[in-house]
PDB file of N, CA and C in Angstrom:
ATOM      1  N   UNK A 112      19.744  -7.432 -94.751  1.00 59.00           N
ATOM      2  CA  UNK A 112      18.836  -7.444 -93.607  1.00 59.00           C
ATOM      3  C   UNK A 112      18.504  -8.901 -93.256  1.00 59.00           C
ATOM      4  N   UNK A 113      18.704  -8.943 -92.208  1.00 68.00           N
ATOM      5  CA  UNK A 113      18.129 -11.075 -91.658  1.00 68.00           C
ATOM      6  C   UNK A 113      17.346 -10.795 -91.135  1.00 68.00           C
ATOM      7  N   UNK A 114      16.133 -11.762 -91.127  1.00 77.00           N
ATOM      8  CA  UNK A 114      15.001 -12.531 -90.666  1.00 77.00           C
ATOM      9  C   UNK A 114      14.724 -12.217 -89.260  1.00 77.00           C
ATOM     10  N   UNK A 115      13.833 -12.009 -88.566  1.00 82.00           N
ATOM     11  CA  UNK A 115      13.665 -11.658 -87.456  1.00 82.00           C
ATOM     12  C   UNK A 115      12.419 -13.180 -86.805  1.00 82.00           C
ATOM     13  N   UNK A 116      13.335 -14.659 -86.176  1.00 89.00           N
ATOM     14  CA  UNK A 116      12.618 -15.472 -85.995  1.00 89.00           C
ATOM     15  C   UNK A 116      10.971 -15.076 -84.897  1.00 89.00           C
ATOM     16  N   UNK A 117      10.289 -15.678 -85.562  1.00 91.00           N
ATOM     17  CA  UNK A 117       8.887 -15.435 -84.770  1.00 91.00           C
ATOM     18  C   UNK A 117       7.876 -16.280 -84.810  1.00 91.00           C
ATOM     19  N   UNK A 118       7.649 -16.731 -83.315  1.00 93.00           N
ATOM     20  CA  UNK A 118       6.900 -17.604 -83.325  1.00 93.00           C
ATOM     21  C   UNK A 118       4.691 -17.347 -83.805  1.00 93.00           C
ATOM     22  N   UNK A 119       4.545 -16.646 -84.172  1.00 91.00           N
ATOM     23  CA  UNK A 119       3.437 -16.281 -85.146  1.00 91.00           C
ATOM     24  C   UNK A 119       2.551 -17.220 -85.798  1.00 91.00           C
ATOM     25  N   UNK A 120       1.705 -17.595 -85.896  1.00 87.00           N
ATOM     26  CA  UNK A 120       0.935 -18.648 -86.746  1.00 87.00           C
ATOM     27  C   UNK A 120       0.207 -18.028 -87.330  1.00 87.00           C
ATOM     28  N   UNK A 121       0.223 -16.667 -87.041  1.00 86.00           N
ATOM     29  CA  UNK A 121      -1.559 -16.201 -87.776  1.00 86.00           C
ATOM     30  C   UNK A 121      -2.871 -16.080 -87.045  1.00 86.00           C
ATOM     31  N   UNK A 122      -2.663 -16.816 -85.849  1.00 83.00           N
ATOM     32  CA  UNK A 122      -3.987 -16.952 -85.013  1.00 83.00           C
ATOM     33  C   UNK A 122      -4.025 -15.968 -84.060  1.00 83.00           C
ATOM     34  N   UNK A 123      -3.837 -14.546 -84.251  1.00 85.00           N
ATOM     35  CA  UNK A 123      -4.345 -13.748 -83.340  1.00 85.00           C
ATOM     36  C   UNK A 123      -5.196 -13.047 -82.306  1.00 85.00           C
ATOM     37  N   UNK A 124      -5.137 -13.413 -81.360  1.00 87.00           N
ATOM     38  CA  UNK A 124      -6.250 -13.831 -80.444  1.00 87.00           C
ATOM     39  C   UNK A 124      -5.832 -13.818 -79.164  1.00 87.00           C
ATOM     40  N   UNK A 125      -6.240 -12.586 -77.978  1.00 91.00           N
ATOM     41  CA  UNK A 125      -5.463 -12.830 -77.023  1.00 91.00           C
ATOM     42  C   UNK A 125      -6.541 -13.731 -76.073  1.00 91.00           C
ATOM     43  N   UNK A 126      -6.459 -14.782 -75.075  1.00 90.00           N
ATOM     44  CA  UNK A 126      -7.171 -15.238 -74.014  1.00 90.00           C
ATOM     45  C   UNK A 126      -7.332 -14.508 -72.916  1.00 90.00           C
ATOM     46  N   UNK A 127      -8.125 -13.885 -72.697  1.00 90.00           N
ATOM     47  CA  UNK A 127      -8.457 -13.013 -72.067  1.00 90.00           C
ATOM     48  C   UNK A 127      -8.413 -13.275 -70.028  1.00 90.00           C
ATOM     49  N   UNK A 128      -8.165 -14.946 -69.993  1.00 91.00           N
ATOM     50  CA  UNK A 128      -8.101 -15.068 -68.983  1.00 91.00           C
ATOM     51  C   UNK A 128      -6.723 -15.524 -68.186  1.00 91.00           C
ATOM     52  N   UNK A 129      -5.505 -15.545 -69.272  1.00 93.00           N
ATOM     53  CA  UNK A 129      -4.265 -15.944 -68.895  1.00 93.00           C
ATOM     54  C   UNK A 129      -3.611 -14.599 -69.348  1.00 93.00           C
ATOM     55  N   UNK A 130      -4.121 -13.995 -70.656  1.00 94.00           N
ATOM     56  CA  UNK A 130      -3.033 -13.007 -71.360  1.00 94.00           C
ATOM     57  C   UNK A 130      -2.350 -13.144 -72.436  1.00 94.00           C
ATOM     58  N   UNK A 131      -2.395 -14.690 -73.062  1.00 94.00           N
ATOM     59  CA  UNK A 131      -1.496 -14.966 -73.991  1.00 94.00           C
ATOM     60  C   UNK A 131      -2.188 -15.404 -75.401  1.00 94.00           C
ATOM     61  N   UNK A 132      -1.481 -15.046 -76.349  1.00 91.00           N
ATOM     62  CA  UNK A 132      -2.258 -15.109 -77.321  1.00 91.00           C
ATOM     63  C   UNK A 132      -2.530 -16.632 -77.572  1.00 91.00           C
ATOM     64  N   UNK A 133      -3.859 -17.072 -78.136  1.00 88.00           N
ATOM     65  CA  UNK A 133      -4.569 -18.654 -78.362  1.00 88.00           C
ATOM     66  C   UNK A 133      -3.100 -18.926 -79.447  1.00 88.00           C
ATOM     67  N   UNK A 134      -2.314 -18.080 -80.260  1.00 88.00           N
ATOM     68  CA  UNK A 134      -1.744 -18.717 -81.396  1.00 88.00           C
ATOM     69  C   UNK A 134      -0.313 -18.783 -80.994  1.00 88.00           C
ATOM     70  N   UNK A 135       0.293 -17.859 -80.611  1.00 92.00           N
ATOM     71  CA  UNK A 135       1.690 -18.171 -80.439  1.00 92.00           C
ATOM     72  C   UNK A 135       1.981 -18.131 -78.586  1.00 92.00           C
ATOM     73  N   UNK A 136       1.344 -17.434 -78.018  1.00 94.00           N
ATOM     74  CA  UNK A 136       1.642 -17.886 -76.352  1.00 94.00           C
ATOM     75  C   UNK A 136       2.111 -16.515 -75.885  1.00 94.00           C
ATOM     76  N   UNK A 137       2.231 -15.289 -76.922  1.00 96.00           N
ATOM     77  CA  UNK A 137       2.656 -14.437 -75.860  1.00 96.00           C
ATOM     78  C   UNK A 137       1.612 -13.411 -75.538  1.00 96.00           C
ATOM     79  N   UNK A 138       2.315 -12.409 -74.876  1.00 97.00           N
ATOM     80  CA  UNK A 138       1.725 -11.275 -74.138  1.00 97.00           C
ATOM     81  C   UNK A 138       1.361 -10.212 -75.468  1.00 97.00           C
ATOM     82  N   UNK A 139       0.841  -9.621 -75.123  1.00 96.00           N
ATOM     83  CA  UNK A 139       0.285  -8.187 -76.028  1.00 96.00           C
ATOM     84  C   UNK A 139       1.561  -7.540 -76.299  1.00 96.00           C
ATOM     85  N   UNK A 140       2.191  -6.962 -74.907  1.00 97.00           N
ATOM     86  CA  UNK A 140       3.889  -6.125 -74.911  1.00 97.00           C
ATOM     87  C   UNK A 140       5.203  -7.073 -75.653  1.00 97.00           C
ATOM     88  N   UNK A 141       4.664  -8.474 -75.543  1.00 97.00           N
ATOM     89  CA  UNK A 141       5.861  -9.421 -76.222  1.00 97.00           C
ATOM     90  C   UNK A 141       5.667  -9.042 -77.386  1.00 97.00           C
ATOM     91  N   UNK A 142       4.241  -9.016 -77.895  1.00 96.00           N
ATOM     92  CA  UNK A 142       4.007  -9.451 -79.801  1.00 96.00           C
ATOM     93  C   UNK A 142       4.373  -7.658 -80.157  1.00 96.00           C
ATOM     94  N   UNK A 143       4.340  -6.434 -79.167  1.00 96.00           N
ATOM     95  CA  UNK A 143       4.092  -5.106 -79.681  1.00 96.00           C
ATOM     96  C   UNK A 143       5.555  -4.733 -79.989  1.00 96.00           C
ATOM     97  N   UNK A 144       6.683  -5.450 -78.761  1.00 97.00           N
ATOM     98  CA  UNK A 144       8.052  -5.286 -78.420  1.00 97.00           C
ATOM     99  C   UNK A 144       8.625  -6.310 -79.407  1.00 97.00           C
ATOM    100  N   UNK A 145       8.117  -7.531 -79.897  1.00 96.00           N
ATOM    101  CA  UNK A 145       9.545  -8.363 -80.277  1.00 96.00           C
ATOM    102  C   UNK A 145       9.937  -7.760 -81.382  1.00 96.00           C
ATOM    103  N   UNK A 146       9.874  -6.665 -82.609  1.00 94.00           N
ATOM    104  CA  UNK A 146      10.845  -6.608 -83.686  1.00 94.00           C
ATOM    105  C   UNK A 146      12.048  -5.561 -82.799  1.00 94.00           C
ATOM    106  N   UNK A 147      11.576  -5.102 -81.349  1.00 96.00           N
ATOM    107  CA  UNK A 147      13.052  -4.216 -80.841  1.00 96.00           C
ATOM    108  C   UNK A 147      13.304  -5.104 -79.894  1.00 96.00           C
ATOM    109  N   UNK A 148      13.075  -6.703 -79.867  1.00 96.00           N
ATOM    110  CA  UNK A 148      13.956  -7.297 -78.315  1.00 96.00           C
ATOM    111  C   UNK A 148      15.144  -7.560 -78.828  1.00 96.00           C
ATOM    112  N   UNK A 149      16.163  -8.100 -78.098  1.00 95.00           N
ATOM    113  CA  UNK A 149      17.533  -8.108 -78.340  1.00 95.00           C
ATOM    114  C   UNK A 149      16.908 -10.078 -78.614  1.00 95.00           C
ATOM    115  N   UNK A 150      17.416 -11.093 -79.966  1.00 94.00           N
ATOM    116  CA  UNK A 150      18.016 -12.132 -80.196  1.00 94.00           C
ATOM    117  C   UNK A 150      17.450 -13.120 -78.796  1.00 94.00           C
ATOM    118  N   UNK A 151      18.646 -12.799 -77.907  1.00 95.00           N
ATOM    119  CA  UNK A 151      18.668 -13.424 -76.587  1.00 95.00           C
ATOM    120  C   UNK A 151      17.144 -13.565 -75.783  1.00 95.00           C
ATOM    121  N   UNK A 152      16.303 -12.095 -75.677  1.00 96.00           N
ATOM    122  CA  UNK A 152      15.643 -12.339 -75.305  1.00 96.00           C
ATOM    123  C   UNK A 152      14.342 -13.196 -76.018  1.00 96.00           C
ATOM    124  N   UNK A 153      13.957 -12.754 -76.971  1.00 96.00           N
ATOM    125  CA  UNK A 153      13.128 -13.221 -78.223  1.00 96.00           C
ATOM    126  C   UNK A 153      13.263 -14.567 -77.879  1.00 96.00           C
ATOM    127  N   UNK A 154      14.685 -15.346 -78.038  1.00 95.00           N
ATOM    128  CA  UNK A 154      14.519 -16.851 -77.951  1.00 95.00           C
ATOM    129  C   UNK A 154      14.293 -17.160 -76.006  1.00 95.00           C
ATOM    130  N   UNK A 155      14.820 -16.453 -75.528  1.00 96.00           N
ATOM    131  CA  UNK A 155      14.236 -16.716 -73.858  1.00 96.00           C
ATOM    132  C   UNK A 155      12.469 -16.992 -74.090  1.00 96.00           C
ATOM    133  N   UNK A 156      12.022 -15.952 -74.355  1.00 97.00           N
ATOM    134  CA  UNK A 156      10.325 -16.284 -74.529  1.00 97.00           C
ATOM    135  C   UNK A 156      10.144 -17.626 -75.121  1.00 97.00           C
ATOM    136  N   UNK A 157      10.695 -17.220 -76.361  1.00 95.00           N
ATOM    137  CA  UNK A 157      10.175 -18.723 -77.239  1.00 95.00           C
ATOM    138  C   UNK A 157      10.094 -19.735 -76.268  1.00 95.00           C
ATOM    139  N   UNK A 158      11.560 -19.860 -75.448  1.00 96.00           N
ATOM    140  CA  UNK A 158      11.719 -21.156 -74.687  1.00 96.00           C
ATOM    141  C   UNK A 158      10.222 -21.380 -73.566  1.00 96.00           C
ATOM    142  N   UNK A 159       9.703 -20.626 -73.544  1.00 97.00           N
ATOM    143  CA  UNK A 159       8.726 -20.325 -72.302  1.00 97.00           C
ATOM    144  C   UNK A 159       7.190 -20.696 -72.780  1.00 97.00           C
ATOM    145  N   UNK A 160       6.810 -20.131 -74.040  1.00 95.00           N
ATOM    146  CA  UNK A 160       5.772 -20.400 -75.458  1.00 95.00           C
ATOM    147  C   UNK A 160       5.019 -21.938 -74.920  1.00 95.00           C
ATOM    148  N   UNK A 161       5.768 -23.100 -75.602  1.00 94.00           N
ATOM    149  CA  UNK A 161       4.893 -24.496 -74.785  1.00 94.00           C
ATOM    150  C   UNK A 161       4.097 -24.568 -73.670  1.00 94.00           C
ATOM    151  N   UNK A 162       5.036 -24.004 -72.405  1.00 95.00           N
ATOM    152  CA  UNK A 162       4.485 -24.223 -71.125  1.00 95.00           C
ATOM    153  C   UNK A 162       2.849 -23.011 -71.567  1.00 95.00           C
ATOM    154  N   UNK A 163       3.142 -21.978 -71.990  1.00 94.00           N
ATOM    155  CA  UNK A 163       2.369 -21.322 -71.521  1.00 94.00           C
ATOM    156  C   UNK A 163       0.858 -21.421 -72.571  1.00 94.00           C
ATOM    157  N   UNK A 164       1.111 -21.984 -73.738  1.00 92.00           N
ATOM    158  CA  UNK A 164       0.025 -22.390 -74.196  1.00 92.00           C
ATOM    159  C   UNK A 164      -0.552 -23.746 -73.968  1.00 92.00           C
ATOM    160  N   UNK A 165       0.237 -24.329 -72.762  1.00 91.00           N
ATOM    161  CA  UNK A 165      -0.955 -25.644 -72.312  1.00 91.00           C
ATOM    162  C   UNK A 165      -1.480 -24.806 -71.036  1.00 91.00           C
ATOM    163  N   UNK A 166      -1.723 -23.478 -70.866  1.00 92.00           N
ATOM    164  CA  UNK A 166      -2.535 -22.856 -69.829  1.00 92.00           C
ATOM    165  C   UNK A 166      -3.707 -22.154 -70.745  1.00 92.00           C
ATOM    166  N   UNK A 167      -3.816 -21.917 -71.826  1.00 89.00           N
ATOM    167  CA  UNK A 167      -4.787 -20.835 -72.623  1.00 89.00           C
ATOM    168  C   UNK A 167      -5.639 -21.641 -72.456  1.00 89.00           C
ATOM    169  N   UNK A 168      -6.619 -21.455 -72.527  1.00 79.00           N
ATOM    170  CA  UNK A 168      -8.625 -22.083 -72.467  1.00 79.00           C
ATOM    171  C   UNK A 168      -8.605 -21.873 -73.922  1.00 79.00           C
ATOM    172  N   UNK A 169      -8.821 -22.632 -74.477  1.00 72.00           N
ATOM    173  CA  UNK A 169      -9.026 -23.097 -75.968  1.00 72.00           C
ATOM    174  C   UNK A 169     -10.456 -22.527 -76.281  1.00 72.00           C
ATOM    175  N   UNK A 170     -10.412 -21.673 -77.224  1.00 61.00           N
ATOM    176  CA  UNK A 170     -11.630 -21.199 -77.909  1.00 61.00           C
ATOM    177  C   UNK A 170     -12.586 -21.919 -78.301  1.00 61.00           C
ATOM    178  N   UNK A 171     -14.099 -21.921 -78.027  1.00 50.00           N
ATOM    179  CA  UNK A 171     -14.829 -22.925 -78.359  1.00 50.00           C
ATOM    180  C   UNK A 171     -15.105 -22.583 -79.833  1.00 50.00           C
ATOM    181  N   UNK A 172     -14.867 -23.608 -80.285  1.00 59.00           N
ATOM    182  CA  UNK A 172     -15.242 -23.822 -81.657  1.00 59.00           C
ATOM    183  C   UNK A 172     -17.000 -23.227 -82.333  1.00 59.00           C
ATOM    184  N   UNK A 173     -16.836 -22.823 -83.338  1.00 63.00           N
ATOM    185  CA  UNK A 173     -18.201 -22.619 -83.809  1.00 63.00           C
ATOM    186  C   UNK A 173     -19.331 -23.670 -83.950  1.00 63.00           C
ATOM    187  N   UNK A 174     -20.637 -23.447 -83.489  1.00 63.00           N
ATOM    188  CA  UNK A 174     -21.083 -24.906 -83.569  1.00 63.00           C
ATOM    189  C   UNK A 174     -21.363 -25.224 -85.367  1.00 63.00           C
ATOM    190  N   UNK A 175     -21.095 -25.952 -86.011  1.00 65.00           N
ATOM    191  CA  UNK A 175     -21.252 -26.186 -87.551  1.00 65.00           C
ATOM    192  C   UNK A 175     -22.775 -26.365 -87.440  1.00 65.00           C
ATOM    193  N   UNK A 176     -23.318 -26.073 -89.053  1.00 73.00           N
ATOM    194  CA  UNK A 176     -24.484 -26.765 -89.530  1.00 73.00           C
ATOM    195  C   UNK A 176     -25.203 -27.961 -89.050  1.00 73.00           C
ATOM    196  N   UNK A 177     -24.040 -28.731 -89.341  1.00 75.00           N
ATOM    197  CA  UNK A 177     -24.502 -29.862 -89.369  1.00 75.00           C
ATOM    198  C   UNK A 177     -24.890 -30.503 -87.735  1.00 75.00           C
ATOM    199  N   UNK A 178     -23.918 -29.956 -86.321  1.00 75.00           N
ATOM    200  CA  UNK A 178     -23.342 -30.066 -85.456  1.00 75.00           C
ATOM    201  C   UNK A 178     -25.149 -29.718 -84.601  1.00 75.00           C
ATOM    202  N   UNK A 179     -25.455 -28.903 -85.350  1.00 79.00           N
ATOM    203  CA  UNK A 179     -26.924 -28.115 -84.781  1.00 79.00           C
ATOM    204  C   UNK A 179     -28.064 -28.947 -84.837  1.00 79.00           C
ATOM    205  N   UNK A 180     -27.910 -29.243 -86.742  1.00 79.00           N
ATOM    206  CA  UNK A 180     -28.829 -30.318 -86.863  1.00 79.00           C
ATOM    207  C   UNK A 180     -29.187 -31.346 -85.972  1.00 79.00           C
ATOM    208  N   UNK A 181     -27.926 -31.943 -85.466  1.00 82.00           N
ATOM    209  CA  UNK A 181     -27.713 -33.608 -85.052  1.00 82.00           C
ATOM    210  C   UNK A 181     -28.618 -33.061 -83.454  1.00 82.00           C
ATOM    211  N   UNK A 182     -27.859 -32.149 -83.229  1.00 85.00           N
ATOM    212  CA  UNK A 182     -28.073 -31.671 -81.714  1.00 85.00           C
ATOM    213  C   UNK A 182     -29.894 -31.390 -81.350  1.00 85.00           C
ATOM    214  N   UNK A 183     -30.372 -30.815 -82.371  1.00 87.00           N
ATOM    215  CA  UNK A 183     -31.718 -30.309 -82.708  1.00 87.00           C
ATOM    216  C   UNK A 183     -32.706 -31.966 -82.820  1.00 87.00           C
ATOM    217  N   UNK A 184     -31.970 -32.845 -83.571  1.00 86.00           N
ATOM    218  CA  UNK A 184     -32.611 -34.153 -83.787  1.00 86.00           C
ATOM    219  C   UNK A 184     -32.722 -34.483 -82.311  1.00 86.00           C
ATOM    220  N   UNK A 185     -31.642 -34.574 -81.707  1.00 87.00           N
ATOM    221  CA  UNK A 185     -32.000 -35.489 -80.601  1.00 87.00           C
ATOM    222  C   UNK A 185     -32.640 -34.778 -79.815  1.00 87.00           C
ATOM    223  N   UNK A 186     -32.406 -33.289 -79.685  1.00 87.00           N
ATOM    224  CA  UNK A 186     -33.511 -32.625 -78.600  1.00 87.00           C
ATOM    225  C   UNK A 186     -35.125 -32.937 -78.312  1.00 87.00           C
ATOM    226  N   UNK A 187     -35.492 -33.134 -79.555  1.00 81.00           N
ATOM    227  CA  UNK A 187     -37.054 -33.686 -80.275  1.00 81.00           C
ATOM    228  C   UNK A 187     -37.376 -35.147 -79.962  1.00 81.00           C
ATOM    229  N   UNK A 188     -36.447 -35.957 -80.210  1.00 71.00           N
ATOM    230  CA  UNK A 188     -36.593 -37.426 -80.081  1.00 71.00           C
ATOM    231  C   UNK A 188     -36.882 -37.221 -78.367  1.00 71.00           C
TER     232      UNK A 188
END
């Protein structure tokens, strides 16, 4: 049995305002469909992946502890 290449990181997460997942760039039907796409197509997407994750809106980060603190100091000052 061979390897079925996939672009996947782990970061599952779709952006709700483009469609594509924050981690690898695709669609819901790409990530549900790619273990039955044919090779050809699988790497067609891939080729497409870059462009389409410099369109995702980047998840805002959690604000940290510390991030609150600093923020909280200067509110007061």
């Amino acid at each position: 049995m061979t390897a079925i290449e996939s672009p996947c990181i782990l970061v599952c997460s779709i952006d709700m305002k483009t469609g594509y997942c924050f981690g690898c760039g695709r669609t819901r039907d790409e990530i549900s469909g790619w273990i039955t796409m044919a090779p050809e197509t699988r790497r067609e997407i891939m080729g497409e992946l870059p462009e389409r994750l410099e369109t995702v809106e980047r998840k805002p980060r959690r604000e940290t502890r510390r991030a609150r603190m600093a923020r909280e100091r200067s509110e007061t000052s």
